[in-house]
Amino acid sequence: MTLRIRGVRKSFGPVEVLHGIDLEAGKGEVLAVVGANGAGKSTLIKILAGAQPASEGELWLDGDRLDLRSPHDAHEAGIRTVYQELTLVPELTVTENLLIGSLPKRAGLIDWAAAHRRAQALLDELGFGAVKATTKAGRLSVARQQMVEIAKALVSEPKVLVLDEPSAVLAGGDLDSLFALIRRLQERGVIVIYISHRLAEVAALANSIVVIRDGTVVATTTPAETDESELIALMAGRRLERIYPDRRPAAGDTVLAVHGLSRDGEFSDVSFELRAGEIVGLFGLVGAGRSELAHCLFGDTRPDGGSVRLDGADLRPSGPGAAIRSGLALVTEDRKRTGIVASMTVRDNIAMATMRASMRGPLIDRPAQGARVAGMVERFDIRPAHSAGMRIDRLSGGNQQKAILAKWLLAGPRVLILDEPTRGVDMATRVDIYRTVDELARAGCTVLLISSDLTEVIGATDRVLVMHEGRIAGELDSAGATEDQVLARSIGEAA
Amino acid sequence: MTSQTAPPPVEDDRRTSRRQLPRLVVGGRDVTSGVGFVVALVLLVVLAAVTTENFLTEQNLTNLLRQMVTVGLLAYGMLVVILTAGIDLSVGSVVAFSGIVSAGLVADLPIPLALTVGVLAGVGFGLVNGLLIAGFDLAPFVVTLAALTTIRGLAFVYSEVPIAPEDPGFFTLGTALAGPIPVPTLIMVGVFLVGGIFLTRTPAGRAIVAIGGNRETVRLAGISVKKHLVLAYTISGTCAGLAGVILASRVGIAQPSVGVAFELDAIAACVIGGASLAGGRGSVRATLGGVLVLSLINNLLNLHGVQSFWQQVLKGLIIIAVIIVQRRSMGERA
Amino acid sequence: MTSQTAPPPVEDDRRTSRRQLPRLVVGGRDVTSGVGFVVALVLLVVLAAVTTENFLTEQNLTNLLRQMVTVGLLAYGMLVVILTAGIDLSVGSVVAFSGIVSAGLVADLPIPLALTVGVLAGVGFGLVNGLLIAGFDLAPFVVTLAALTTIRGLAFVYSEVPIAPEDPGFFTLGTALAGPIPVPTLIMVGVFLVGGIFLTRTPAGRAIVAIGGNRETVRLAGISVKKHLVLAYTISGTCAGLAGVILASRVGIAQPSVGVAFELDAIAACVIGGASLAGGRGSVRATLGGVLVLSLINNLLNLHGVQSFWQQVLKGLIIIAVIIVQRRSMGERA
Amino acid sequence: GGSDDSDDTSGGGGGEETSEGGDYTIGVANFTLGGPYFNGMDTAIRAQAEDRGVEAISTDANGDAAKLASDVEDLISRGVDAVIISGGPLESAPAVLNSLSAAGIPVVLVDRQFQTGEYTSWLGPDNERIGVQDGEFIAEYLPDGGKVGIIKGGPADNSIGLARTEGFTSVIGSNPAFEVVEAPDFGGWGSDGGLTVMENLLASHPDMAAVFCENDAMCLGAQRAIENAGLTDQIVLAGVDGQLEALEAIATGGNYVVTGLNSADEIGRLGLDRALDILDGEDVEKDTVVDSPQITQDNAQEHIDRLNEITSGS
Ligand SMILES: Nc1ncnc2c1ncn2[C@@H]1O[C@H](COP(=O)(O)OP(=O)(O)OP(=O)(O)O)[C@@H](O)[C@H]1O
Ligand SMILES: Nc1ncnc2c1ncn2[C@@H]1O[C@H](COP(=O)(O)OP(=O)(O)OP(=O)(O)O)[C@@H](O)[C@H]1O
Ligand SMILES: O[C@@H]1[C@H](O)[C@H](O)CO[C@H]1O
Ligand SMILES: [Mg+2]
Ligand SMILES: [Mg+2]
C-alpha cells in the first residue's frame, strides 16, 4: 500500500501557493512534512482530505487514482485528517462529535447509552481516558479537544492518517500518549502524514521527512541523514546562527509583585516577583492553572484573595482595558477564539489595541496607522508581505500569531504576558519572536512567558516558575536548569 | 510514562446522570433546567391564580391550552430552523395560505383530503425555501422574507375574501375536545414529543443540530449539509401548514390576511427558551416553556382587563423581566 | 534580514490602493464591488426605463428618492447593530412614537424643538435597548421584540388618534426640495456618508465592527464591549427617531400605528447588501444599494400597475432573483 | 341618513351601462387590502371602472402611511386623471392630499372621511348611526337587559370604530337594564382576533347576554367562541358591514341577530362614478352619506341575493 502525490498545484484566485508537490509514503510509514509558516502544508493536506480541490495534479492510493470531490470521498478512500484548526461542534458532547455520522441505533433511534459506551471505550483505548465522553466539547480545554479530534479520525481505522500540527496544543503526558498511539498505528500498517514545527518530535517519530518551502518540495530526507539545524536551514532557506539570544545583563528593580494570589478552583496562593528587563518562564502541565493566572493578572477575572503590585502600587485592574492602561499586555493561548477577529483585515487586527494612537481630530489617521502596521508587518516578516489589507484568516496560522504579537507590541507594554506564543510557529519565526522578546527585555520590558515547550521555557528565559495543580511548585534559574528538573516539579515531584 | 499525569476531569457535565428522562435538550444548556426559567413560569402562574379569580376556571385553562397551539406549532418548526442557524419568516403567510386553500377545497374534496392538501401546501413552501437557501447558498432571512411576501400574495390571489365552508365537519379538527383538553393542543404536544425525539434520537435530527454548531465540521464529516437544511425548512413549512389548517378549522373562517407577525412570536418563544439565533443551541422543552410564557402573559393581562395599549406596554416589560430572571439564574452567557 | 523569495502578495485587497475614496466596506467583502449586485441594480433600472415611459420623468425620480428615505435611515442604524451581531426589531415602533410625539408637541413648542424631542425619544429608546442588552447580557432579538411591543403601546398611550398639526411649518422638513432633490433624501445620504466615515475611520466604529467578528478578542484588547453595544443600539434608535420625525412631517400626520414591519425591510436592505446577521460583515455602500433595490422593485411594480396581490407575489420573486444574481457573481459564500 | 341613497349620484349603484367614460385613468390608492371590507371596496371600484369603460389602477400600501404617499406619487407619475383613496384606518393624509391638489388631480375618499386636508368629495357610511341601530335592536330584543360585551376592531386611530361603539353604547349604556363590558384587547377586525378576544372575554364574563362587534368579521369569530363554550342559546351577536357570511348566519335565525349594512360594493361603485362626474365637470355634492339599512333575519335573504347578483354580475 502506497500513497502517492504527483504534481499537485493549488491556486487561490490568481496566486499559486503550491507549485507541483510530489511525495510518497508506504505502508506503516510516518512521513513528516515540515516547512515554514505559510509554506503550504495545510493546503496540501486539505487537498488530501478532499476539503479543497487541487488545481492540478494526481493522488494515488493502493494503485488507484483518487478523485476526491468531497471529504466524504476521502473518508471512503480511507483517508482521515486531523486539521490544524479545531473543528469540534462546541455545543455537542464528545460522544457525538466522535461518532457524528455513525451513531449506533436501536429500533431506528440513536442509542445514546451505547454511543457513550463506544465513545468512551475508544477514548480509553487510544490513551485519552481523561476525556469524558459525555462532556460537551466546548467545555474541554484545547488540549483535550485536540485529543477528541484525533480520536474522531480513528473511529474507523483509516489507511492514511493525516495529522496537521497535532502536538501544537499538547504537552507532557498527552504528547507521550499521542506518540505511543502513532507507533501502534504504524505497526498496524497505517500511513501517517505528520506535520509539526517541533523538529525534535519529527526526528523521533518520522521514517522520512519532506521539507516544503514556498509551495515547493525542497528536500526529501530521513531523520538519520539530517539534523535539526539543517532542517531549519532547508525550511528557511538560510542558516540560523543560533535559536536563543544571549543572556541579558542582570535585571533591574521589581516591577510586578504577586503575593498569595488565589482564585477558587483555578489557582491558589501564587506568589512571585518579576523584575524590569527580565524574561520569566512559566511551565506546567495542561490544567495547571497558568492561563487562568494570566487572565487574572490581566484584570479579566477577579482574584478571591492575595495582591498584585505594579511598581509598588496596588494593581487591581477593573478589566483588560485598565490593565492595558497600567502597562500590561496579554497574548492569549487560543488564537482563533481570543486572538484574532477573523472577519477583519490584518491591519485592523494589528491596530486593534491601539486605535487611538494615531488620530487626526476624531478620525483615525489612516496613513499614520498604515505606517505603524506596515512597520510591524516588516519587523515580524508577516507573509505575504503586502497582507495588511487581507482578511487575517487567509494567513497561515503562524503568520496570524505574528500579527497578534505585533498588536501587543504596538501597545508598548511594561509587562508582557505571552501564553504559548510560539504554538504552531515555525522555527525561523520562533527565532524572530525570541529575538523580539529579547529586544523588549533589553529595553526594560518585563516578560512572563507561559509555555509547554520545555526547551523553549528554559532556553528563552532567565528564570522558570513551575506550576502544579494551581500552585507554584518551584523556581529554577534557566542557566543551570535541565528539562528533567522542570518536568519533575510540574508533576509535583521533587522540590 | 503516560501513567503519571492524567489530571482530574476538568468539568463534568452534570446532566448526564439523569439520562432516563427523554433528553430534549438538543444543544447547549437546557434553560428549563435553569431555576430561573421555572421560577419565572411559576411566578406567572401564581400571579395569575392569586390576582384573578377566573384563572383557574376550566373555561380559562381550556382557552389557554387552545390559544397556544398556533404559536406552539410554529415555534417547533422555527426551533428546527434556528438550530441550523437559520430563520423562517414566512410561517405567518403559510398559515394564511394553508388555511384558505383547505377551506376553499372543502367544496370539492372530502374534508380530510382538503385539510391534507392545506398541510401539503406548507410542506411545499418549506421545501422551496429550503431548496433556495441550500441550493443557491442564500441568506435565510432574505429568502424567507421574500417568501413571506410572495406567499401572502398567493393567499390573496387564491381568494381575496374569507372563505367559510358550510360543512360543519370542517370545524371538527379545530374545536374537538378530548375530555377537557382541546384536540389541537394534543396535536401540538404530539408534535413536540415526536419532534423532540427526532432532534435528539435520529441521525437527521442530530445533523440539523450539528449544522448550526459548525457546518464545516458537518461537511467534513461527510454529511450533506444541503439535504439537512432542506429538511429543516420543510419541517418548518409543514408545522406552519398544520397550524394554518387547525386555525382555519378553529375559527371556522379562513382569511387570507391572517397570520401577520406570527413569525415574531414563534421566534420569541424559541429565544425565550434559550435558543440562540446563531444556531446550534436550543431546547425543545424550553421552547414549549417559551410558548407557555407568552400565552400566560397574554392571558394574565386579559383576565385583568388591562386596556389594549397598556397590555402592549406591559407585555414587553414582562418579557424583559422574564428573561432577566432567567439570565440571572443561568449565570453565564446564554 | 530574510533574503528569501518573498512570495507574491496573495489576494491583495485591491481597495487599499484607491484610498482616496472613503472606504465604506466595514468588514468582509463589499458586494457592491461584485459585478452581480451592480448588474442586478442596472437590470432593474433598465427594466424600469424600457418598460415604462414614466420611469425617467423628474416627478418619478423625485418620488423614488423620497420613498427610500425611511427604509434608508432605518437600514443604516440596523447595519450598525447587525455588525455587532445584534438586531433591532423595535425601529418601526420608534418611528411611530417619535412621529406622534413630535406632532403632538407642535402645539406647545417651536417646531424645530418639537422635532428634536421626537428624535431624542429615539435616542432614549435606543439607549435603553442597548443598556438592557449589554448590561444584562440579554438576547437582542427578545429585548428589541419586547421593545417593539412596549414602544408601540406607548405610542398609542400618547395618542390613540393620529395627530395632524395645523401649522404648515410642520411639513417643511418632510417636503422641502433642494433643487429637484428632496431634503429628506439629502439627510439620508448625509447619514450614510457620516455613518460610513464613523464605521471606517473612528475607533468606536471599528470597535463596533470588530465586536461582531469576535467579541472576546475585542474585550481582551481592552475595548469595552458593553459601551460599544450601547452605542450601536443608540445609533439605531436615533436613526429610527429621525426617520419617524421625517415621515410624520412628510405625510403631514403622525399615526401611532405607523411603521409595522419596517424592521423587516431595513434588515432586508442590509442583508441584500451582503451583511451577515452573524455579525462582523456588512457594507455601508452595499446597504444603500439594498435600499435602492427594494425601492426600485416597488416603483417598478407600481409604474406597471401590477395588481396589488400580484405585486406581492412578484416582489418576493424579484428579490430572490436579485440575490441569486448577486450570489452567483460572488462565487463564495456571503 | 334617509332613503335617498343613489339619487344624487346618477348612474351609480347597479352599474348600468353609461355611454360617457372617455379614456380616463383612475388611480385607486388603498391603505390596506388586509381585510375583506377593503378588498370588497377595491374590487367594486375596479368592477365599476370596467363597466364604465375607464381604466383603474389600484395600489396597496399594506397599512403603511408612507407607502400610501409613495403609491400616490407613483400614480401621479403615471398620469392618472383622478385618485380614489380607500384610507382604511388612516384618518388623514395631508401630504398626500397636498401633492394631489398641487398636481391638480381631484380626490374622492371612500369609506373613511379624512379629518384634515382638502379633498374633492367623500362617500361613506354614518357609523354612529349603524351603532345606534344595532343598540336599538338589541335593547328591543333583550327587554330584560343583561350584560353586553363589546369587541373593538383595532388600534383606535380610527374614528369609525369609535363612532360605532359610541352609537351602540349611547343606546345600551344609558339603559339601566344593561351592563357594558368592553373587551380589553382588540380583535384586529378579523375573525381569528374576534375568536380569541371572545374566548378571553368569556373567561371573565360567562354570563353575557349579547355581544356587539365593530365589524362582522370579528363577530363571526366570536360566534364560534360562543358556540365552543356552549353558550349559543344565551348570547346573541350584533355586527356591522353586511359581510356575506354574517348575512347567511343572520338568515338562518341563530344567535347572530343583526348587522348594519356598510356596503363596500355600493360605496366603491358610487366612488368611481363620483370621480368620473368630477372629471366631466359636473357639480357634485362634497360629502355624501351612503345609507346603512339594518339587516335582521327578516331582510337578510334579500341582501344575500343582492350581493350574489352583484358579484356574479360583474
Ligand atoms: N483561502 C485562502 N485564500 C487565499 N490564500 C490562502 C487561503 N488559504 C491559504 N492561503 C495561503 O496559502 C499559503 C499556504 O498556507 P497554509 O495554511 O497551507 O500554510 P502552512 O504551511 O500550513 O502554514 P502554518 O505552518 O503557518 O500552518 C499561505 O500563503 C496562505 O496565506
Ligand atoms: N468552564 C470550564 N469547563 C471546563 N474546562 C474549563 C473551563 N474553564 C476552563 N477550563 C479549562 O481548564 C483548564 C484550566 O487550566 P489552565 O488553562 O489554566 O491550564 P494551563 O496551565 O494554562 O494549561 P494549558 O497548557 O492548557 O494552557 C484550561 O485548560 C481550560 O481550558
Ligand atoms: O368600514 C370598514 C369596515 O367596517 C371594516 O370591517 C373595518 O374598517 C372599516 O373602515
Ligand atoms: Mg498550517
Ligand atoms: Mg493555558
mmCIF file of N, CA and C in Angstrom, chain A residues 201-283:
data_model
loop_
_atom_site.group_PDB
_atom_site.id
_atom_site.type_symbol
_atom_site.label_atom_id
_atom_site.label_comp_id
_atom_site.label_asym_id
_atom_site.label_seq_id
_atom_site.Cartn_x
_atom_site.Cartn_y
_atom_site.Cartn_z
ATOM 1 N N GLU A 201 10.454 16.234 17.809
ATOM 2 C CA GLU A 201 9.395 15.256 17.614
ATOM 3 C C GLU A 201 9.533 14.552 16.278
ATOM 4 N N VAL A 202 9.762 15.359 15.281
ATOM 5 C CA VAL A 202 9.868 14.836 13.925
ATOM 6 C C VAL A 202 10.995 13.820 13.868
ATOM 7 N N ALA A 203 12.108 14.182 14.467
ATOM 8 C CA ALA A 203 13.253 13.284 14.450
ATOM 9 C C ALA A 203 12.917 11.980 15.157
ATOM 10 N N ALA A 204 12.145 12.059 16.223
ATOM 11 C CA ALA A 204 11.842 10.861 16.996
ATOM 12 C C ALA A 204 10.819 9.965 16.315
ATOM 13 N N LEU A 205 9.911 10.551 15.581
ATOM 14 C CA LEU A 205 8.776 9.796 15.052
ATOM 15 C C LEU A 205 8.907 9.336 13.614
ATOM 16 N N ALA A 206 9.481 10.204 12.774
ATOM 17 C CA ALA A 206 9.316 10.020 11.335
ATOM 18 C C ALA A 206 10.241 8.972 10.754
ATOM 19 N N ASN A 207 9.780 8.282 9.712
ATOM 20 C CA ASN A 207 10.657 7.452 8.901
ATOM 21 C C ASN A 207 11.297 8.301 7.824
ATOM 22 N N SER A 208 10.521 9.233 7.303
ATOM 23 C CA SER A 208 11.094 10.109 6.291
ATOM 24 C C SER A 208 10.520 11.509 6.465
ATOM 25 N N ILE A 209 11.224 12.469 5.917
ATOM 26 C CA ILE A 209 10.868 13.870 6.109
ATOM 27 C C ILE A 209 10.838 14.578 4.761
ATOM 28 N N VAL A 210 9.776 15.319 4.527
ATOM 29 C CA VAL A 210 9.705 16.138 3.318
ATOM 30 C C VAL A 210 9.717 17.606 3.756
ATOM 31 N N VAL A 211 10.575 18.382 3.166
ATOM 32 C CA VAL A 211 10.642 19.801 3.514
ATOM 33 C C VAL A 211 9.996 20.618 2.394
ATOM 34 N N ILE A 212 9.025 21.448 2.769
ATOM 35 C CA ILE A 212 8.370 22.292 1.773
ATOM 36 C C ILE A 212 8.755 23.736 2.034
ATOM 37 N N ARG A 213 9.100 24.433 0.979
ATOM 38 C CA ARG A 213 9.363 25.857 1.133
ATOM 39 C C ARG A 213 8.618 26.603 0.034
ATOM 40 N N ASP A 214 7.825 27.567 0.424
ATOM 41 C CA ASP A 214 7.061 28.385 -0.524
ATOM 42 C C ASP A 214 6.364 27.538 -1.578
ATOM 43 N N GLY A 215 5.740 26.457 -1.149
ATOM 44 C CA GLY A 215 4.915 25.672 -2.055
ATOM 45 C C GLY A 215 5.670 24.696 -2.928
ATOM 46 N N THR A 216 6.937 24.468 -2.640
ATOM 47 C CA THR A 216 7.742 23.543 -3.426
ATOM 48 C C THR A 216 8.482 22.597 -2.487
ATOM 49 N N VAL A 217 8.592 21.318 -2.883
ATOM 50 C CA VAL A 217 9.381 20.382 -2.079
ATOM 51 C C VAL A 217 10.854 20.694 -2.314
ATOM 52 N N VAL A 218 11.554 21.065 -1.253
ATOM 53 C CA VAL A 218 12.973 21.392 -1.434
ATOM 54 C C VAL A 218 13.896 20.276 -0.971
ATOM 55 N N ALA A 219 13.362 19.317 -0.217
ATOM 56 C CA ALA A 219 14.198 18.194 0.183
ATOM 57 C C ALA A 219 13.343 17.031 0.649
ATOM 58 N N THR A 220 13.827 15.800 0.387
ATOM 59 C CA THR A 220 13.210 14.602 0.948
ATOM 60 C C THR A 220 14.340 13.843 1.621
ATOM 61 N N THR A 221 14.145 13.581 2.917
ATOM 62 C CA THR A 221 15.271 13.029 3.662
ATOM 63 C C THR A 221 14.763 12.121 4.776
ATOM 64 N N THR A 222 15.668 11.666 5.636
ATOM 65 C CA THR A 222 15.255 10.852 6.783
ATOM 66 C C THR A 222 15.913 11.435 8.031
ATOM 67 N N PRO A 223 15.387 11.106 9.193
ATOM 68 C CA PRO A 223 15.991 11.652 10.418
ATOM 69 C C PRO A 223 17.468 11.276 10.529
ATOM 70 N N ALA A 224 17.805 10.130 10.029
ATOM 71 C CA ALA A 224 19.189 9.682 10.151
ATOM 72 C C ALA A 224 20.129 10.546 9.313
ATOM 73 N N GLU A 225 19.621 11.013 8.178
ATOM 74 C CA GLU A 225 20.510 11.725 7.253
ATOM 75 C C GLU A 225 20.653 13.202 7.570
ATOM 76 N N THR A 226 19.861 13.671 8.520
ATOM 77 C CA THR A 226 19.854 15.119 8.699
ATOM 78 C C THR A 226 19.834 15.477 10.180
ATOM 79 N N ASP A 227 19.916 16.742 10.489
ATOM 80 C CA ASP A 227 19.756 17.165 11.871
ATOM 81 C C ASP A 227 18.914 18.442 11.909
ATOM 82 N N GLU A 228 18.607 18.876 13.115
ATOM 83 C CA GLU A 228 17.695 20.000 13.268
ATOM 84 C C GLU A 228 18.144 21.244 12.524
ATOM 85 N N SER A 229 19.423 21.565 12.677
ATOM 86 C CA SER A 229 19.847 22.843 12.111
ATOM 87 C C SER A 229 19.813 22.799 10.587
ATOM 88 N N GLU A 230 20.047 21.601 10.051
ATOM 89 C CA GLU A 230 19.971 21.515 8.595
ATOM 90 C C GLU A 230 18.512 21.655 8.125
ATOM 91 N N LEU A 231 17.617 21.003 8.876
ATOM 92 C CA LEU A 231 16.190 21.111 8.524
ATOM 93 C C LEU A 231 15.740 22.569 8.573
ATOM 94 N N ILE A 232 16.152 23.240 9.633
ATOM 95 C CA ILE A 232 15.765 24.643 9.772
ATOM 96 C C ILE A 232 16.294 25.446 8.595
ATOM 97 N N ALA A 233 17.506 25.146 8.226
ATOM 98 C CA ALA A 233 18.103 25.869 7.102
ATOM 99 C C ALA A 233 17.315 25.601 5.818
ATOM 100 N N LEU A 234 16.919 24.335 5.638
ATOM 101 C CA LEU A 234 16.158 23.988 4.436
ATOM 102 C C LEU A 234 14.799 24.706 4.418
ATOM 103 N N MET A 235 14.173 24.729 5.582
ATOM 104 C CA MET A 235 12.859 25.355 5.666
ATOM 105 C C MET A 235 12.925 26.851 5.430
ATOM 106 N N ALA A 236 13.929 27.458 6.030
ATOM 107 C CA ALA A 236 14.006 28.915 5.997
ATOM 108 C C ALA A 236 14.745 29.406 4.765
ATOM 109 N N GLY A 237 15.514 28.527 4.160
ATOM 110 C CA GLY A 237 16.308 28.962 3.022
ATOM 111 C C GLY A 237 17.537 29.732 3.465
ATOM 112 N N ARG A 238 17.875 29.615 4.710
ATOM 113 C CA ARG A 238 19.075 30.281 5.235
ATOM 114 C C ARG A 238 19.460 29.549 6.509
ATOM 115 N N ARG A 239 20.703 29.712 6.910
ATOM 116 C CA ARG A 239 21.158 29.097 8.168
ATOM 117 C C ARG A 239 20.794 29.997 9.325
ATOM 118 N N LEU A 240 20.347 29.398 10.403
ATOM 119 C CA LEU A 240 20.104 30.195 11.595
ATOM 120 C C LEU A 240 21.302 30.021 12.500
ATOM 121 N N GLU A 241 21.906 31.129 12.863
ATOM 122 C CA GLU A 241 23.118 31.046 13.671
ATOM 123 C C GLU A 241 22.822 30.340 14.985
ATOM 124 N N ARG A 242 21.853 30.830 15.675
ATOM 125 C CA ARG A 242 21.500 30.212 16.949
ATOM 126 C C ARG A 242 20.011 30.478 17.170
ATOM 127 N N ILE A 243 19.426 29.689 18.047
ATOM 128 C CA ILE A 243 17.999 29.811 18.247
ATOM 129 C C ILE A 243 17.678 30.830 19.335
ATOM 130 N N TYR A 244 18.318 30.694 20.473
ATOM 131 C CA TYR A 244 18.000 31.594 21.577
ATOM 132 C C TYR A 244 19.043 32.697 21.692
ATOM 133 N N PRO A 245 18.627 33.901 21.996
ATOM 134 C CA PRO A 245 19.570 35.017 22.117
ATOM 135 C C PRO A 245 20.479 34.842 23.340
ATOM 136 N N ASP A 246 21.508 35.661 23.417
ATOM 137 C CA ASP A 246 22.410 35.647 24.579
ATOM 138 C C ASP A 246 21.657 36.065 25.832
ATOM 139 N N ARG A 247 22.218 35.694 26.950
ATOM 140 C CA ARG A 247 21.647 36.149 28.226
ATOM 141 C C ARG A 247 21.749 37.664 28.321
ATOM 142 N N ARG A 248 20.767 38.213 28.976
ATOM 143 C CA ARG A 248 20.782 39.667 29.159
ATOM 144 C C ARG A 248 21.507 40.036 30.445
ATOM 145 N N PRO A 249 21.937 41.293 30.557
ATOM 146 C CA PRO A 249 22.541 41.741 31.813
ATOM 147 C C PRO A 249 21.528 41.619 32.946
ATOM 148 N N ALA A 250 22.047 41.568 34.166
ATOM 149 C CA ALA A 250 21.178 41.385 35.339
ATOM 150 C C ALA A 250 19.997 42.335 35.315
ATOM 151 N N ALA A 251 18.869 41.814 35.802
ATOM 152 C CA ALA A 251 17.634 42.577 35.702
ATOM 153 C C ALA A 251 17.584 43.731 36.704
ATOM 154 N N GLY A 252 16.634 44.622 36.519
ATOM 155 C CA GLY A 252 16.506 45.818 37.347
ATOM 156 C C GLY A 252 15.580 45.625 38.537
ATOM 157 N N ASP A 253 14.857 46.682 38.871
ATOM 158 C CA ASP A 253 14.008 46.665 40.051
ATOM 159 C C ASP A 253 12.770 45.795 39.836
ATOM 160 N N THR A 254 12.175 45.418 40.959
ATOM 161 C CA THR A 254 10.939 44.646 40.886
ATOM 162 C C THR A 254 9.842 45.499 40.254
ATOM 163 N N VAL A 255 9.192 44.924 39.277
ATOM 164 C CA VAL A 255 8.108 45.639 38.611
ATOM 165 C C VAL A 255 6.759 45.084 39.074
ATOM 166 N N LEU A 256 6.621 43.770 38.969
ATOM 167 C CA LEU A 256 5.354 43.146 39.310
ATOM 168 C C LEU A 256 5.580 42.210 40.497
ATOM 169 N N ALA A 257 4.831 42.435 41.577
ATOM 170 C CA ALA A 257 4.960 41.576 42.740
ATOM 171 C C ALA A 257 3.612 40.936 43.030
ATOM 172 N N VAL A 258 3.564 39.612 42.898
ATOM 173 C CA VAL A 258 2.311 38.879 43.119
ATOM 174 C C VAL A 258 2.426 38.191 44.463
ATOM 175 N N HIS A 259 1.420 38.403 45.312
ATOM 176 C CA HIS A 259 1.540 37.824 46.651
ATOM 177 C C HIS A 259 0.256 37.096 47.051
ATOM 178 N N GLY A 260 0.417 35.789 47.270
ATOM 179 C CA GLY A 260 -0.706 34.990 47.783
ATOM 180 C C GLY A 260 -1.961 35.034 46.925
ATOM 181 N N LEU A 261 -1.788 35.198 45.641
ATOM 182 C CA LEU A 261 -2.948 35.352 44.763
ATOM 183 C C LEU A 261 -3.704 34.014 44.629
ATOM 184 N N SER A 262 -5.014 34.084 44.785
ATOM 185 C CA SER A 262 -5.827 32.869 44.693
ATOM 186 C C SER A 262 -7.113 33.153 43.932
ATOM 187 N N ARG A 263 -7.575 32.133 43.282
ATOM 188 C CA ARG A 263 -8.892 32.207 42.653
ATOM 189 C C ARG A 263 -9.496 30.824 42.744
ATOM 190 N N ASP A 264 -10.669 30.761 43.325
ATOM 191 C CA ASP A 264 -11.262 29.481 43.654
ATOM 192 C C ASP A 264 -11.342 28.550 42.458
ATOM 193 N N GLY A 265 -10.811 27.343 42.637
ATOM 194 C CA GLY A 265 -10.892 26.327 41.600
ATOM 195 C C GLY A 265 -9.895 26.510 40.470
ATOM 196 N N GLU A 266 -9.111 27.570 40.516
ATOM 197 C CA GLU A 266 -8.168 27.797 39.417
ATOM 198 C C GLU A 266 -6.708 27.755 39.889
ATOM 199 N N PHE A 267 -6.393 28.591 40.860
ATOM 200 C CA PHE A 267 -5.019 28.583 41.390
ATOM 201 C C PHE A 267 -5.083 29.127 42.807
ATOM 202 N N SER A 268 -4.053 28.802 43.590
ATOM 203 C CA SER A 268 -4.106 29.310 44.961
ATOM 204 C C SER A 268 -2.729 29.672 45.471
ATOM 205 N N ASP A 269 -2.712 30.693 46.278
ATOM 206 C CA ASP A 269 -1.516 31.148 46.975
ATOM 207 C C ASP A 269 -0.325 31.292 46.046
ATOM 208 N N VAL A 270 -0.521 31.981 44.959
ATOM 209 C CA VAL A 270 0.564 32.159 43.999
ATOM 210 C C VAL A 270 1.342 33.427 44.345
ATOM 211 N N SER A 271 2.646 33.277 44.552
ATOM 212 C CA SER A 271 3.482 34.443 44.839
ATOM 213 C C SER A 271 4.731 34.394 43.959
ATOM 214 N N PHE A 272 5.092 35.502 43.383
ATOM 215 C CA PHE A 272 6.379 35.615 42.669
ATOM 216 C C PHE A 272 6.608 37.085 42.339
ATOM 217 N N GLU A 273 7.816 37.396 41.960
ATOM 218 C CA GLU A 273 8.133 38.773 41.580
ATOM 219 C C GLU A 273 8.781 38.774 40.213
ATOM 220 N N LEU A 274 8.498 39.782 39.441
ATOM 221 C CA LEU A 274 9.136 39.927 38.132
ATOM 222 C C LEU A 274 9.858 41.264 38.127
ATOM 223 N N ARG A 275 11.091 41.243 37.588
ATOM 224 C CA ARG A 275 11.858 42.487 37.573
ATOM 225 C C ARG A 275 11.939 43.084 36.178
ATOM 226 N N ALA A 276 12.295 44.327 36.156
ATOM 227 C CA ALA A 276 12.397 45.024 34.871
ATOM 228 C C ALA A 276 13.433 44.346 33.986
ATOM 229 N N GLY A 277 13.102 44.174 32.740
ATOM 230 C CA GLY A 277 14.057 43.630 31.797
ATOM 231 C C GLY A 277 14.286 42.133 31.935
ATOM 232 N N GLU A 278 13.384 41.477 32.631
ATOM 233 C CA GLU A 278 13.558 40.055 32.884
ATOM 234 C C GLU A 278 12.573 39.243 32.047
ATOM 235 N N ILE A 279 13.013 38.070 31.605
ATOM 236 C CA ILE A 279 12.077 37.154 30.934
ATOM 237 C C ILE A 279 11.924 35.939 31.836
ATOM 238 N N VAL A 280 10.722 35.718 32.307
ATOM 239 C CA VAL A 280 10.484 34.615 33.221
ATOM 240 C C VAL A 280 9.563 33.603 32.553
ATOM 241 N N GLY A 281 9.977 32.349 32.572
ATOM 242 C CA GLY A 281 9.141 31.300 32.005
ATOM 243 C C GLY A 281 8.153 30.793 33.039
ATOM 244 N N LEU A 282 6.995 30.320 32.547
ATOM 245 C CA LEU A 282 6.026 29.695 33.446
ATOM 246 C C LEU A 282 5.631 28.375 32.811
ATOM 247 N N PHE A 283 6.093 27.290 33.437
ATOM 248 C CA PHE A 283 5.823 25.974 32.874
ATOM 249 C C PHE A 283 4.787 25.250 33.728
#
